PDB file of C-alpha atoms in Angstrom:
ATOM      1  CA  MET A   1       0.000   0.000   0.000  1.00 87.00           C
ATOM      2  CA  LYS A   2       2.895   2.346   0.708  1.00 92.00           C
ATOM      3  CA  THR A   3       4.241   1.902  -2.807  1.00 93.00           C
ATOM      4  CA  ILE A   4       0.906   2.961  -4.295  1.00 94.00           C
ATOM      5  CA  GLU A   5       0.770   5.998  -2.013  1.00 96.00           C
ATOM      6  CA  ARG A   6       4.315   6.986  -2.985  1.00 96.00           C
ATOM      7  CA  LEU A   7       3.425   6.578  -6.657  1.00 96.00           C
ATOM      8  CA  ILE A   8       0.331   8.773  -6.290  1.00 97.00           C
ATOM      9  CA  ILE A   9       2.350  11.455  -4.488  1.00 97.00           C
ATOM     10  CA  LYS A  10       5.022  11.383  -7.204  1.00 98.00           C
ATOM     11  CA  ILE A  11       2.373  11.680  -9.920  1.00 98.00           C
ATOM     12  CA  ALA A  12       0.740  14.611  -8.101  1.00 98.00           C
ATOM     13  CA  ILE A  13       4.073  16.414  -7.752  1.00 98.00           C
ATOM     14  CA  LEU A  14       4.907  15.781 -11.407  1.00 98.00           C
ATOM     15  CA  HIS A  15       1.473  17.046 -12.437  1.00 98.00           C
ATOM     16  CA  PHE A  16       1.946  20.236 -10.399  1.00 97.00           C
ATOM     17  CA  LEU A  17       5.406  20.863 -11.854  1.00 97.00           C
ATOM     18  CA  LEU A  18       4.142  20.350 -15.400  1.00 97.00           C
ATOM     19  CA  LEU A  19       1.264  22.721 -14.713  1.00 95.00           C
ATOM     20  CA  ILE A  20       3.642  25.445 -13.527  1.00 94.00           C
ATOM     21  CA  PHE A  21       5.997  24.815 -16.462  1.00 93.00           C
ATOM     22  CA  PHE A  22       3.317  25.047 -19.149  1.00 87.00           C
ATOM     23  CA  GLN A  23       1.695  28.092 -17.545  1.00 85.00           C
ATOM     24  CA  PHE A  24       5.094  29.788 -17.695  1.00 85.00           C
ATOM     25  CA  ILE A  25       5.519  28.840 -21.356  1.00 81.00           C
ATOM     26  CA  PHE A  26       2.049  30.034 -22.357  1.00 75.00           C
ATOM     27  CA  GLN A  27       2.387  33.364 -20.567  1.00 74.00           C
ATOM     28  CA  ASN A  28       5.920  34.271 -21.596  1.00 74.00           C
ATOM     29  CA  PHE A  29       6.214  33.168 -25.205  1.00 71.00           C
ATOM     30  CA  GLN A  30       3.218  34.937 -26.780  1.00 67.00           C
ATOM     31  CA  LEU A  31       1.302  31.703 -27.285  1.00 63.00           C
ATOM     32  CA  ILE A  32      -1.715  33.096 -25.466  1.00 64.00           C
ATOM     33  CA  LYS A  33      -2.225  35.800 -28.104  1.00 66.00           C
ATOM     34  CA  ASP A  34      -2.192  33.199 -30.851  1.00 66.00           C
ATOM     35  CA  LEU A  35      -4.710  31.075 -28.963  1.00 65.00           C
ATOM     36  CA  GLN A  36      -6.924  34.114 -28.402  1.00 64.00           C
ATOM     37  CA  ARG A  37      -6.897  34.847 -32.128  1.00 67.00           C
ATOM     38  CA  ILE A  38      -7.940  31.267 -32.826  1.00 64.00           C
ATOM     39  CA  THR A  39     -10.880  31.454 -30.418  1.00 59.00           C
ATOM     40  CA  VAL A  40     -12.038  34.753 -31.901  1.00 60.00           C
ATOM     41  CA  TYR A  41     -11.762  33.289 -35.401  1.00 61.00           C
ATOM     42  CA  GLU A  42     -13.699  30.176 -34.436  1.00 58.00           C
ATOM     43  CA  GLY A  43     -16.384  32.237 -32.705  1.00 57.00           C
ATOM     44  CA  VAL A  44     -15.991  30.554 -29.350  1.00 57.00           C
ATOM     45  CA  ASN A  45     -15.092  33.776 -27.560  1.00 57.00           C
ATOM     46  CA  ASN A  46     -18.522  35.406 -27.971  1.00 61.00           C
ATOM     47  CA  GLN A  47     -20.923  34.810 -25.117  1.00 62.00           C
ATOM     48  CA  ASN A  48     -24.053  34.994 -27.252  1.00 63.00           C
ATOM     49  CA  GLU A  49     -26.909  32.821 -26.127  1.00 62.00           C
ATOM     50  CA  THR A  50     -29.336  31.534 -28.697  1.00 63.00           C
ATOM     51  CA  PRO A  51     -33.010  31.584 -27.771  1.00 65.00           C
ATOM     52  CA  ILE A  52     -34.404  28.249 -26.691  1.00 65.00           C
ATOM     53  CA  MET A  53     -37.421  27.010 -28.592  1.00 65.00           C
ATOM     54  CA  ASP A  54     -40.339  25.617 -26.629  1.00 63.00           C
ATOM     55  CA  THR A  55     -41.211  22.202 -27.939  1.00 66.00           C
ATOM     56  CA  TRP A  56     -43.615  21.218 -25.197  1.00 66.00           C
ATOM     57  CA  LYS A  57     -47.264  22.155 -25.322  1.00 63.00           C
ATOM     58  CA  ASN A  58     -48.582  24.176 -22.436  1.00 61.00           C
ATOM     59  CA  HIS A  59     -50.534  21.769 -20.262  1.00 56.00           C
ATOM     60  CA  GLU A  60     -52.895  23.443 -17.851  1.00 54.00           C
TER      61      GLU A  60
END
């Protein structure tokens, strides 16, 4: 059981270090601006909500 716990702790530490590393890369090497341009181009950035159509009859 101790070996599994050690493995989980090592994986968690590795995951945290990779998270910090990739956040540093994205923020410092202008990759965020490129990703923002892609989301604007794809139309994902807009927060427009489409109206929902009622398909149920009103039961009274």
